[in-house]
Short mmCIF file of C-alpha atoms in Angstrom, two decimals:
data_model
loop_
_atom_site.label_atom_id
_atom_site.label_comp_id
_atom_site.label_asym_id
_atom_site.label_seq_id
_atom_site.Cartn_x
_atom_site.Cartn_y
_atom_site.Cartn_z
CA MET A 1 -11.65 10.02 43.85
CA ASN A 2 -8.89 7.44 44.31
CA MET A 3 -6.26 7.65 41.57
CA LEU A 4 -4.90 4.35 40.30
CA ASN A 5 -1.20 3.97 39.72
CA TYR A 6 0.54 2.98 36.50
CA GLU A 7 1.59 -0.52 37.65
CA THR A 8 -2.02 -1.44 38.51
CA LEU A 9 -3.09 -0.59 34.97
CA LYS A 10 -0.58 -2.72 33.07
CA THR A 11 -2.82 -5.79 32.97
CA LYS A 12 -6.02 -3.98 31.97
CA ASP A 13 -7.57 -4.25 28.51
CA PRO A 14 -8.34 -1.17 26.36
CA GLN A 15 -12.00 -0.91 27.37
CA ASN A 16 -11.20 -1.17 31.08
CA LEU A 17 -8.44 1.41 30.74
CA ARG A 18 -10.72 3.87 28.98
CA GLN A 19 -13.34 3.41 31.69
CA ILE A 20 -10.75 4.14 34.40
CA ILE A 21 -9.61 7.26 32.52
CA ARG A 22 -13.23 8.30 31.91
CA ASP A 23 -13.94 7.95 35.63
CA GLY A 24 -11.05 10.33 36.37
CA GLN A 25 -8.98 7.66 38.13
CA TYR A 26 -5.88 7.99 35.92
CA ASP A 27 -4.40 11.11 34.32
CA ALA A 28 -0.80 10.22 33.41
CA HIS A 29 0.95 8.99 30.25
CA THR A 30 -0.18 5.82 28.47
CA ALA A 31 3.17 4.45 27.17
CA GLY A 32 3.43 0.71 27.83
CA LEU A 33 -0.27 0.27 28.65
CA ALA A 34 -2.56 -2.10 26.69
CA LYS A 35 0.37 -3.70 24.90
CA GLY A 36 -0.61 -5.08 21.51
CA TYR A 37 -3.20 -2.37 20.85
CA LEU A 38 -2.77 0.74 18.78
CA GLN A 39 -2.64 4.05 20.64
CA ALA A 40 -3.50 7.26 18.83
CA ASN A 41 -2.72 10.96 18.65
CA ILE A 42 -5.96 12.95 18.67
CA VAL A 43 -7.00 16.16 16.89
CA ILE A 44 -10.50 17.57 17.37
CA LEU A 45 -11.62 20.56 15.33
CA PRO A 46 -14.74 22.14 13.81
CA ARG A 47 -16.21 20.85 10.55
CA ILE A 48 -15.21 23.89 8.49
CA TYR A 49 -11.52 22.91 8.88
CA ALA A 50 -12.01 19.15 8.65
CA LEU A 51 -11.63 18.62 4.90
CA ASP A 52 -8.40 20.62 4.80
CA PHE A 53 -7.05 18.81 7.84
CA MET A 54 -7.91 15.44 6.31
CA ARG A 55 -6.11 16.49 3.11
CA PHE A 56 -3.14 17.53 5.24
CA CYS A 57 -3.05 14.02 6.73
CA GLN A 58 -3.40 12.35 3.33
CA ARG A 59 -0.51 14.43 1.96
CA ASN A 60 1.72 13.81 4.97
CA PRO A 61 1.03 10.17 5.83
CA LYS A 62 4.28 9.57 7.71
CA PRO A 63 3.76 12.22 10.41
CA CYS A 64 -0.06 11.99 10.18
CA PRO A 65 -1.20 8.38 9.59
CA LEU A 66 -5.01 8.57 9.83
CA VAL A 67 -6.50 5.62 11.68
CA ALA A 68 -10.01 6.93 12.44
CA VAL A 69 -12.31 9.87 11.75
CA SER A 70 -15.60 10.43 13.58
CA ASP A 71 -18.89 11.47 12.06
CA THR A 72 -19.55 15.20 12.38
CA GLY A 73 -20.78 15.98 15.90
CA ASP A 74 -20.48 12.36 17.05
CA PRO A 75 -18.30 12.02 20.18
CA TYR A 76 -18.00 8.25 19.66
CA LEU A 77 -15.15 6.91 17.55
CA THR A 78 -16.91 3.74 16.50
CA THR A 79 -14.36 2.34 14.03
CA ALA A 80 -11.52 2.41 16.63
CA GLY A 81 -13.22 0.51 19.43
CA HIS A 82 -16.41 -0.16 21.32
CA ASP A 83 -17.81 2.72 23.30
CA ILE A 84 -14.94 5.23 22.84
CA ASP A 85 -16.24 8.60 24.08
CA ILE A 86 -13.65 11.09 22.92
CA ARG A 87 -14.89 13.75 25.37
CA THR A 88 -13.63 11.82 28.39
CA ASP A 89 -11.43 8.87 27.38
CA ILE A 90 -8.04 10.61 27.20
CA PRO A 91 -6.03 11.30 30.39
CA ILE A 92 -5.25 14.94 29.55
CA TYR A 93 -6.32 17.20 26.68
CA ASN A 94 -4.57 20.29 25.31
CA ILE A 95 -6.89 23.16 24.39
CA TYR A 96 -5.51 25.47 21.67
CA ARG A 97 -7.09 28.86 21.09
CA ASP A 98 -5.96 30.94 18.08
CA GLY A 99 -3.04 28.54 17.67
CA VAL A 100 -1.80 28.95 21.23
CA LEU A 101 -1.88 26.24 23.90
CA ASP A 102 -4.30 27.81 26.36
CA GLU A 103 -5.13 25.15 28.96
CA GLU A 104 -5.01 21.47 29.90
CA ARG A 105 -8.15 19.59 30.92
CA GLY A 106 -9.17 16.05 31.85
CA ASP A 107 -12.62 16.28 30.24
CA ILE A 108 -13.72 18.27 27.19
CA SER A 109 -17.48 17.69 27.42
CA PRO A 110 -18.17 21.44 27.77
CA PHE A 111 -16.45 22.11 24.42
CA TRP A 112 -18.19 19.43 22.40
CA ASN A 113 -20.86 20.48 19.92
CA ASP A 114 -22.60 19.30 16.73
CA GLU A 115 -19.82 20.66 14.52
CA MET A 116 -16.84 18.88 16.11
CA ILE A 117 -14.94 16.09 14.33
CA THR A 118 -12.29 13.79 15.84
CA PHE A 119 -9.21 12.58 13.97
CA ALA A 120 -7.07 9.75 15.36
CA LEU A 121 -3.50 9.31 14.07
CA GLY A 122 -1.24 6.32 14.70
CA CYS A 123 1.70 6.72 17.09
CA SER A 124 5.25 5.50 17.63
CA PHE A 125 4.41 3.14 20.50
CA THR A 126 3.43 0.60 17.82
CA PHE A 127 6.81 0.38 16.10
CA GLU A 128 8.74 0.78 19.37
CA HIS A 129 6.92 -2.32 20.61
CA ALA A 130 8.01 -4.14 17.42
CA LEU A 131 11.63 -2.99 17.85
CA LEU A 132 11.70 -4.23 21.44
CA LYS A 133 10.25 -7.58 20.33
CA ALA A 134 13.11 -7.83 17.80
CA GLY A 135 15.59 -7.32 20.66
CA ILE A 136 16.53 -3.77 19.73
CA ASP A 137 16.97 -1.64 22.84
CA VAL A 138 15.30 1.78 22.85
CA TRP A 139 17.25 4.02 25.22
CA HIS A 140 14.48 6.40 26.30
CA ILE A 141 12.21 3.47 27.19
CA SER A 142 14.90 1.56 29.16
CA ASN A 143 15.72 4.79 30.97
CA ASN A 144 12.15 5.91 31.55
CA LYS A 145 12.55 9.17 29.62
CA THR A 146 10.50 10.89 26.92
CA VAL A 147 11.69 10.38 23.33
CA PRO A 148 13.60 13.45 22.03
CA MET A 149 11.73 15.41 19.34
CA TYR A 150 13.06 18.07 16.95
CA LYS A 151 11.68 20.55 14.43
CA THR A 152 13.36 19.95 11.06
CA SER A 153 13.90 21.79 7.79
CA LEU A 154 11.70 19.16 6.06
CA LYS A 155 8.50 20.94 5.06
CA THR A 156 5.12 19.25 5.18
CA VAL A 157 2.94 19.35 2.05
CA PRO A 158 0.40 22.09 2.86
CA ALA A 159 -3.40 21.82 2.72
CA GLY A 160 -5.54 24.90 3.28
CA PRO A 161 -4.36 26.64 6.47
CA PHE A 162 -2.26 23.64 7.59
CA SER A 163 1.48 23.72 6.89
CA GLY A 164 4.87 23.93 8.56
CA ALA A 165 7.87 21.90 9.57
CA THR A 166 7.97 18.14 9.96
CA VAL A 167 8.70 17.21 13.57
CA VAL A 168 10.79 14.06 14.07
CA SER A 169 11.54 11.77 16.99
CA MET A 170 15.02 10.25 17.37
CA ARG A 171 16.27 6.87 18.59
CA MET A 172 19.87 5.66 18.68
CA ILE A 173 20.16 2.38 16.73
CA PRO A 174 23.19 0.05 16.45
CA GLU A 175 24.77 0.72 13.07
CA ASN A 176 24.53 -2.93 12.02
CA ARG A 177 20.78 -3.06 12.70
CA VAL A 178 19.65 0.09 10.86
CA ASP A 179 18.53 -1.85 7.77
CA GLU A 180 16.55 -4.26 9.93
CA VAL A 181 14.90 -1.34 11.75
CA HIS A 182 13.94 0.10 8.38
CA SER A 183 12.31 -3.20 7.30
CA ILE A 184 10.45 -3.62 10.58
CA CYS A 185 9.07 -0.08 10.60
CA ARG A 186 8.05 -0.14 6.96
CA GLN A 187 5.51 -2.80 8.00
CA PHE A 188 3.69 -0.20 10.10
CA PRO A 189 2.43 2.50 7.73
CA LEU A 190 -0.22 3.37 10.35
CA ALA A 191 2.54 4.17 12.86
CA HIS A 192 4.82 6.58 10.93
CA GLY A 193 6.39 3.83 8.77
CA SER A 194 10.11 3.69 8.01
CA PRO A 195 12.55 6.35 9.28
CA LEU A 196 12.84 9.64 7.38
CA HIS A 197 16.55 10.05 7.93
CA VAL A 198 19.61 8.24 9.32
CA GLY A 199 22.85 9.89 10.43
CA ASP A 200 23.84 13.55 10.24
CA PRO A 201 21.17 15.66 11.98
CA ALA A 202 22.38 18.82 10.20
CA GLU A 203 21.13 17.41 6.89
CA ILE A 204 17.54 17.81 8.11
CA GLY A 205 18.12 21.12 9.87
CA ILE A 206 18.77 19.91 13.41
CA SER A 207 21.64 21.94 14.84
CA ASP A 208 22.14 20.24 18.19
CA LEU A 209 21.01 16.72 19.13
CA ALA A 210 21.71 17.48 22.80
CA HIS A 211 18.91 20.06 22.86
CA PRO A 212 15.66 18.57 21.59
CA ASP A 213 12.64 20.86 21.10
CA TRP A 214 10.54 18.44 23.17
CA GLY A 215 11.40 15.43 25.31
CA ASP A 216 14.71 14.37 26.83
CA ALA A 217 18.18 14.28 25.25
CA VAL A 218 19.71 10.85 24.61
CA PRO A 219 23.47 10.27 25.01
CA SER A 220 25.59 9.32 22.00
CA LEU A 221 26.12 5.56 22.16
CA PRO A 222 29.22 3.95 20.65
CA GLY A 223 28.49 2.05 17.42
CA HIS A 224 25.05 3.65 17.16
CA LEU A 225 23.57 6.08 14.62
CA PRO A 226 20.82 8.60 15.27
CA VAL A 227 17.69 7.51 13.38
CA PHE A 228 14.81 9.93 12.81
CA TRP A 229 11.11 9.14 12.37
CA ALA A 230 8.21 11.43 11.42
CA CYS A 231 6.44 12.35 14.64
CA GLY A 232 2.82 12.83 15.68
CA VAL A 233 3.67 16.26 17.09
CA THR A 234 3.82 17.51 13.47
CA PRO A 235 0.04 18.12 13.27
CA GLN A 236 0.15 20.07 16.55
CA ALA A 237 2.75 22.36 14.96
CA ALA A 238 0.50 22.69 11.87
CA ILE A 239 -2.46 23.55 14.10
CA GLN A 240 -0.43 26.27 15.77
CA ASN A 241 0.43 27.69 12.34
CA ALA A 242 -3.22 27.54 11.24
CA LYS A 243 -4.31 29.63 14.26
CA LEU A 244 -7.75 28.00 14.47
CA PRO A 245 -10.05 29.70 17.00
CA LEU A 246 -10.44 26.36 18.83
CA CYS A 247 -8.67 23.03 18.43
CA ILE A 248 -8.29 20.22 20.96
CA THR A 249 -5.56 17.57 21.03
CA HIS A 250 -4.31 14.99 23.51
CA LYS A 251 -1.40 16.09 25.68
CA PRO A 252 1.68 14.43 24.09
CA GLY A 253 2.25 10.98 25.59
CA HIS A 254 -1.32 10.87 26.95
CA MET A 255 -2.86 8.98 24.07
CA LEU A 256 -6.18 7.41 23.14
CA ILE A 257 -6.04 3.65 23.73
CA THR A 258 -7.96 1.94 20.92
CA ASN A 259 -9.17 -1.63 20.39
CA ILE A 260 -7.30 -1.86 17.09
CA PRO A 261 -4.59 -4.55 17.19
CA ASP A 262 -1.07 -3.11 16.85
CA ASP A 263 -0.38 -5.21 13.76
CA ALA A 264 -3.75 -4.70 12.04
CA GLU A 265 -3.55 -4.31 8.28
CA VAL A 266 -6.64 -2.08 8.40
CA PRO A 267 -7.51 0.08 11.45
CA ILE A 268 -11.22 -0.60 11.38
CA ILE A 269 -13.23 -2.42 14.05
CA LYS A 270 -16.52 -3.46 12.49
CA ALA A 271 -19.69 -3.09 14.56
CA MET B 1 -6.55 13.12 -35.21
CA ASN B 2 -4.39 10.01 -35.60
CA MET B 3 -5.03 7.49 -32.83
CA LEU B 4 -1.97 5.68 -31.46
CA ASN B 5 -2.16 1.97 -30.80
CA TYR B 6 -1.48 0.18 -27.54
CA GLU B 7 1.85 -1.39 -28.62
CA THR B 8 3.30 2.03 -29.53
CA LEU B 9 2.57 3.27 -26.01
CA LYS B 10 4.27 0.51 -24.05
CA THR B 11 7.62 2.26 -23.93
CA LYS B 12 6.30 5.73 -22.98
CA ASP B 13 6.73 7.29 -19.56
CA PRO B 14 3.78 8.55 -17.47
CA GLN B 15 4.07 12.19 -18.55
CA ASN B 16 4.26 11.28 -22.25
CA LEU B 17 1.31 8.93 -21.91
CA ARG B 18 -0.82 11.59 -20.22
CA GLN B 19 0.06 14.07 -22.97
CA ILE B 20 -1.00 11.56 -25.65
CA ILE B 21 -4.27 10.92 -23.80
CA ARG B 22 -4.79 14.68 -23.27
CA ASP B 23 -4.30 15.26 -27.00
CA GLY B 24 -7.05 12.72 -27.73
CA GLN B 25 -4.67 10.24 -29.39
CA TYR B 26 -5.50 7.26 -27.16
CA ASP B 27 -8.82 6.28 -25.60
CA ALA B 28 -8.48 2.62 -24.61
CA HIS B 29 -7.56 0.77 -21.40
CA THR B 30 -4.29 1.46 -19.58
CA ALA B 31 -3.45 -2.03 -18.19
CA GLY B 32 0.20 -2.86 -18.79
CA LEU B 33 1.21 0.74 -19.65
CA ALA B 34 3.86 2.70 -17.68
CA LYS B 35 5.01 -0.41 -15.82
CA GLY B 36 6.43 0.43 -12.42
CA TYR B 37 4.11 3.39 -11.85
CA LEU B 38 0.95 3.47 -9.83
CA GLN B 39 -2.31 3.79 -11.74
CA ALA B 40 -5.40 5.14 -10.02
CA ASN B 41 -9.16 4.91 -9.90
CA ILE B 42 -10.68 8.41 -10.00
CA VAL B 43 -13.72 9.93 -8.31
CA ILE B 44 -14.60 13.60 -8.87
CA LEU B 45 -17.42 15.18 -6.90
CA PRO B 46 -18.56 18.53 -5.46
CA ARG B 47 -17.13 19.86 -2.20
CA ILE B 48 -20.31 19.33 -0.19
CA TYR B 49 -19.87 15.55 -0.50
CA ALA B 50 -16.08 15.49 -0.20
CA LEU B 51 -15.66 15.10 3.56
CA ASP B 52 -18.13 12.21 3.67
CA PHE B 53 -16.48 10.55 0.69
CA MET B 54 -13.05 10.93 2.28
CA ARG B 55 -14.40 9.37 5.49
CA PHE B 56 -15.83 6.54 3.38
CA CYS B 57 -12.35 5.92 1.95
CA GLN B 58 -10.71 6.08 5.39
CA ARG B 59 -13.21 3.55 6.75
CA ASN B 60 -12.88 1.20 3.79
CA PRO B 61 -9.17 1.33 2.98
CA LYS B 62 -9.01 -2.01 1.17
CA PRO B 63 -11.52 -1.16 -1.57
CA CYS B 64 -10.73 2.60 -1.41
CA PRO B 65 -7.00 3.20 -0.77
CA LEU B 66 -6.63 6.99 -1.08
CA VAL B 67 -3.46 7.99 -2.91
CA ALA B 68 -4.22 11.65 -3.74
CA VAL B 69 -6.81 14.37 -3.13
CA SER B 70 -6.85 17.66 -5.02
CA ASP B 71 -7.42 21.10 -3.58
CA THR B 72 -11.02 22.29 -3.99
CA GLY B 73 -11.54 23.56 -7.53
CA ASP B 74 -7.98 22.72 -8.61
CA PRO B 75 -7.92 20.45 -11.70
CA TYR B 76 -4.24 19.62 -11.09
CA LEU B 77 -3.36 16.64 -8.93
CA THR B 78 0.01 17.94 -7.84
CA THR B 79 0.98 15.25 -5.31
CA ALA B 80 0.53 12.42 -7.86
CA GLY B 81 2.72 13.76 -10.65
CA HIS B 82 3.87 16.78 -12.57
CA ASP B 83 1.26 18.55 -14.64
CA ILE B 84 -1.64 16.09 -14.17
CA ASP B 85 -4.77 17.83 -15.52
CA ILE B 86 -7.62 15.66 -14.34
CA ARG B 87 -10.04 17.22 -16.86
CA THR B 88 -8.26 15.65 -19.83
CA ASP B 89 -5.69 13.05 -18.72
CA ILE B 90 -7.90 9.95 -18.52
CA PRO B 91 -8.83 8.01 -21.68
CA ILE B 92 -12.57 7.78 -20.92
CA TYR B 93 -14.68 9.23 -18.09
CA ASN B 94 -18.02 7.97 -16.77
CA ILE B 95 -20.54 10.71 -15.92
CA TYR B 96 -23.07 9.73 -13.23
CA ARG B 97 -26.21 11.81 -12.73
CA ASP B 98 -28.47 11.05 -9.75
CA GLY B 99 -26.55 7.81 -9.27
CA VAL B 100 -27.07 6.58 -12.82
CA LEU B 101 -24.32 6.21 -15.44
CA ASP B 102 -25.48 8.79 -17.95
CA GLU B 103 -22.69 9.18 -20.51
CA GLU B 104 -19.06 8.50 -21.39
CA ARG B 105 -16.70 11.30 -22.41
CA GLY B 106 -13.05 11.78 -23.30
CA ASP B 107 -12.79 15.26 -21.73
CA ILE B 108 -14.67 16.69 -18.74
CA SER B 109 -13.53 20.32 -19.01
CA PRO B 110 -17.13 21.56 -19.46
CA PHE B 111 -18.11 20.00 -16.10
CA TRP B 112 -15.23 21.38 -14.05
CA ASN B 113 -15.93 24.22 -11.63
CA ASP B 114 -14.55 25.82 -8.45
CA GLU B 115 -16.35 23.31 -6.22
CA MET B 116 -14.98 20.09 -7.72
CA ILE B 117 -12.53 17.83 -5.89
CA THR B 118 -10.62 14.86 -7.29
CA PHE B 119 -9.90 11.67 -5.35
CA ALA B 120 -7.40 9.10 -6.65
CA LEU B 121 -7.51 5.53 -5.30
CA GLY B 122 -4.87 2.85 -5.85
CA CYS B 123 -5.67 -0.05 -8.19
CA SER B 124 -4.97 -3.75 -8.63
CA PHE B 125 -2.45 -3.31 -11.48
CA THR B 126 0.15 -2.67 -8.77
CA PHE B 127 -0.16 -6.01 -6.98
CA GLU B 128 -0.77 -7.93 -10.24
CA HIS B 129 2.57 -6.59 -11.43
CA ALA B 130 4.17 -7.87 -8.20
CA LEU B 131 2.50 -11.30 -8.59
CA LEU B 132 3.78 -11.61 -12.16
CA LYS B 133 7.29 -10.66 -11.00
CA ALA B 134 7.09 -13.47 -8.44
CA GLY B 135 6.27 -15.90 -11.26
CA ILE B 136 2.59 -16.29 -10.38
CA ASP B 137 0.47 -16.46 -13.52
CA VAL B 138 -2.65 -14.30 -13.63
CA TRP B 139 -5.11 -15.94 -16.02
CA HIS B 140 -7.07 -12.89 -17.18
CA ILE B 141 -3.81 -11.09 -18.06
CA SER B 142 -2.29 -14.05 -19.93
CA ASN B 143 -5.57 -14.45 -21.80
CA ASN B 144 -6.15 -10.74 -22.46
CA LYS B 145 -9.47 -10.65 -20.60
CA THR B 146 -10.90 -8.31 -17.95
CA VAL B 147 -10.65 -9.50 -14.35
CA PRO B 148 -13.99 -10.93 -13.08
CA MET B 149 -15.69 -8.74 -10.44
CA TYR B 150 -18.55 -9.63 -8.08
CA LYS B 151 -20.85 -7.87 -5.62
CA THR B 152 -20.56 -9.54 -2.23
CA SER B 153 -22.52 -9.75 1.01
CA LEU B 154 -19.63 -7.92 2.77
CA LYS B 155 -20.94 -4.47 3.67
CA THR B 156 -18.75 -1.38 3.53
CA VAL B 157 -18.58 0.86 6.62
CA PRO B 158 -20.91 3.75 5.72
CA ALA B 159 -20.07 7.47 5.80
CA GLY B 160 -22.80 10.04 5.15
CA PRO B 161 -24.65 9.05 1.96
CA PHE B 162 -21.97 6.52 0.93
CA SER B 163 -22.61 2.84 1.67
CA GLY B 164 -23.27 -0.49 0.04
CA ALA B 165 -21.70 -3.79 -0.86
CA THR B 166 -17.99 -4.44 -1.18
CA VAL B 167 -17.12 -5.39 -4.75
CA VAL B 168 -14.30 -7.91 -5.17
CA SER B 169 -12.11 -9.04 -8.03
CA MET B 170 -11.10 -12.72 -8.33
CA ARG B 171 -7.92 -14.46 -9.47
CA MET B 172 -7.25 -18.21 -9.48
CA ILE B 173 -4.09 -18.93 -7.45
CA PRO B 174 -2.22 -22.26 -7.09
CA GLU B 175 -3.19 -23.67 -3.69
CA ASN B 176 0.46 -23.96 -2.58
CA ARG B 177 1.14 -20.27 -3.32
CA VAL B 178 -1.83 -18.66 -1.55
CA ASP B 179 0.21 -17.77 1.55
CA GLU B 180 2.91 -16.21 -0.58
CA VAL B 181 0.29 -14.19 -2.48
CA HIS B 182 -1.04 -12.97 0.85
CA SER B 183 2.44 -11.81 1.97
CA ILE B 184 3.19 -10.10 -1.33
CA CYS B 185 -0.11 -8.21 -1.46
CA ARG B 186 0.03 -7.14 2.17
CA GLN B 187 3.05 -5.05 1.15
CA PHE B 188 0.78 -2.91 -1.03
CA PRO B 189 -1.75 -1.20 1.26
CA LEU B 190 -2.17 1.49 -1.42
CA ALA B 191 -3.31 -1.17 -3.89
CA HIS B 192 -6.07 -3.04 -1.99
CA GLY B 193 -3.62 -4.96 0.26
CA SER B 194 -4.04 -8.64 1.07
CA PRO B 195 -7.01 -10.69 -0.20
CA LEU B 196 -10.35 -10.45 1.65
CA HIS B 197 -11.28 -14.09 1.14
CA VAL B 198 -9.94 -17.40 -0.17
CA GLY B 199 -12.01 -20.40 -1.27
CA ASP B 200 -15.79 -20.84 -1.14
CA PRO B 201 -17.43 -17.91 -2.96
CA ALA B 202 -20.77 -18.61 -1.22
CA GLU B 203 -19.26 -17.53 2.09
CA ILE B 204 -19.10 -13.95 0.82
CA GLY B 205 -22.43 -14.05 -0.99
CA ILE B 206 -21.28 -14.94 -4.51
CA SER B 207 -23.69 -17.49 -5.93
CA ASP B 208 -22.03 -18.30 -9.24
CA LEU B 209 -18.36 -17.72 -10.12
CA ALA B 210 -19.14 -18.36 -13.78
CA HIS B 211 -21.29 -15.23 -13.95
CA PRO B 212 -19.35 -12.19 -12.69
CA ASP B 213 -21.18 -8.88 -12.27
CA TRP B 214 -18.44 -7.19 -14.33
CA GLY B 215 -15.57 -8.52 -16.43
CA ASP B 216 -14.97 -11.97 -17.87
CA ALA B 217 -15.41 -15.38 -16.23
CA VAL B 218 -12.26 -17.38 -15.51
CA PRO B 219 -12.23 -21.20 -15.85
CA SER B 220 -11.65 -23.36 -12.77
CA LEU B 221 -8.03 -24.45 -12.86
CA PRO B 222 -6.90 -27.74 -11.25
CA GLY B 223 -4.96 -27.23 -8.02
CA HIS B 224 -6.05 -23.59 -7.83
CA LEU B 225 -8.28 -21.72 -5.37
CA PRO B 226 -10.35 -18.64 -6.11
CA VAL B 227 -8.84 -15.67 -4.24
CA PHE B 228 -10.83 -12.46 -3.77
CA TRP B 229 -9.50 -8.90 -3.37
CA ALA B 230 -11.38 -5.69 -2.50
CA CYS B 231 -11.97 -3.85 -5.77
CA GLY B 232 -11.89 -0.23 -6.88
CA VAL B 233 -15.39 -0.61 -8.34
CA THR B 234 -16.71 -0.51 -4.74
CA PRO B 235 -16.78 3.32 -4.61
CA GLN B 236 -18.66 3.44 -7.93
CA ALA B 237 -21.33 1.24 -6.33
CA ALA B 238 -21.38 3.57 -3.28
CA ILE B 239 -21.76 6.59 -5.58
CA GLN B 240 -24.72 4.94 -7.27
CA ASN B 241 -26.31 4.36 -3.85
CA ALA B 242 -25.64 7.96 -2.82
CA LYS B 243 -27.48 9.28 -5.90
CA LEU B 244 -25.36 12.45 -6.12
CA PRO B 245 -26.67 14.93 -8.72
CA LEU B 246 -23.27 14.78 -10.48
CA CYS B 247 -20.25 12.56 -10.00
CA ILE B 248 -17.48 11.74 -12.47
CA THR B 249 -15.26 8.64 -12.44
CA HIS B 250 -12.85 6.98 -14.85
CA LYS B 251 -14.32 4.22 -17.00
CA PRO B 252 -13.17 0.96 -15.35
CA GLY B 253 -9.81 -0.14 -16.76
CA HIS B 254 -9.16 3.35 -18.16
CA MET B 255 -7.09 4.66 -15.27
CA LEU B 256 -5.08 7.74 -14.37
CA ILE B 257 -1.36 7.03 -14.89
CA THR B 258 0.56 8.75 -12.08
CA ASN B 259 4.27 9.41 -11.50
CA ILE B 260 4.16 7.60 -8.17
CA PRO B 261 6.44 4.53 -8.19
CA ASP B 262 4.49 1.26 -7.82
CA ASP B 263 6.41 0.32 -4.68
CA ALA B 264 6.35 3.77 -3.01
CA GLU B 265 5.88 3.70 0.74
CA VAL B 266 4.14 7.08 0.53
CA PRO B 267 2.17 8.19 -2.57
CA ILE B 268 3.39 11.77 -2.54
CA ILE B 269 5.53 13.44 -5.22
CA LYS B 270 7.01 16.58 -3.68
CA ALA B 271 7.13 19.71 -5.81
#
């Protein structure tokens, strides 16, 4: 199988990209692909946990903005795009067993059964795209790094077995543009919405900005403040706490590319 | 029991109002009460239908904007306010049996059991309040009538047994302010968001504006266009279609008064 490189994919539309991923021709991160379309964090789990997980999302809409939920046992995510087969359309999946990340795979067809349900949650690519359009530089993008992510002392609102810390991502923003960033991001409730915190990291339980729990550190920039957003890694932390026998997610950064426009008011594609 | 009148209640806060309703001292509509706080449509049903109903809400966020979901069997709606007892805190409940409205009650304690789950959905009072603040007159409010509501030819996205027509409410808006109304309402995704349709009612399957399916007709006003919003009666129509053995809702207009601020980005009160 010939693998396609990232640059080749930049002009492809969502359906083409999913086909390429489905065919096993691309297995890397999806940042910057299919600009203008919503990308999504994915959680797949058995029906018996689904109602509690959906309540967890409803109670924690900033880290877990629900944009699609499949029918029970249906591998197609019909409201997020035409012909999305969730068993094959993500570059890399994480397989959690008993709350522990057990393996990575490019295809989860062997794990699918009549009891599985897929949840898709909005992601930060959407508001980052809007910030760039407003002329606000985002350091980790300009420098081709992964956004820094931190566990905080901010607790999620629990639901059934799901609970734990809110995970945040951090971007350095010029002090005189923080209010504008807030207004821009508030327009995207399906992509984590406005920041949770601005300024002192210690106030939300982060002891050292230079050592993120995931991703790459960002240098302090003169005239900038650290700004923190709820992050789509939060549900993965909740899944680890819940110790489900089996749960499947995307590998962070390797998202589902949907057909939902980035600026959609409602994340529903009608048949 | 002495009943309190509407005027007496206008200065009360949400918790006081719920206590008065719980004590059986008020059983009329809640429009205009607790200004600045979100009021909610309520649907209560057994656990076996809850996941499908929650998917129905996720797939139809304009008519069914979810603002709170209780734990299974828990009559308290903790994320929507302190000490909300859903068995007693609504002025009048509608009891549906096999999809048919069977009776009205002021207290549903006898029907509550360990399998019941409460769903709260945002309502149009929120955006009407914002329109009034912007100086846009709303005829049915100024004239102390009920907003006209219509079944349309716009289908909801089904989930399990839940399906059916989208119900809309209609307000006459000055032609030169329709865009502004759109922008204002888009800021309230938890209260039906922006209008679904402007202008010709026939385009969405409404044959006669003068004869609404619910509520009171509004006269044509010169220089105004009819503007249609997704309506919280939509889930009641879906419940009738689903023919559940038992389902409880509020009586239209007789809403749950929450402690969630009207303009909250996230409808969650933390303990």
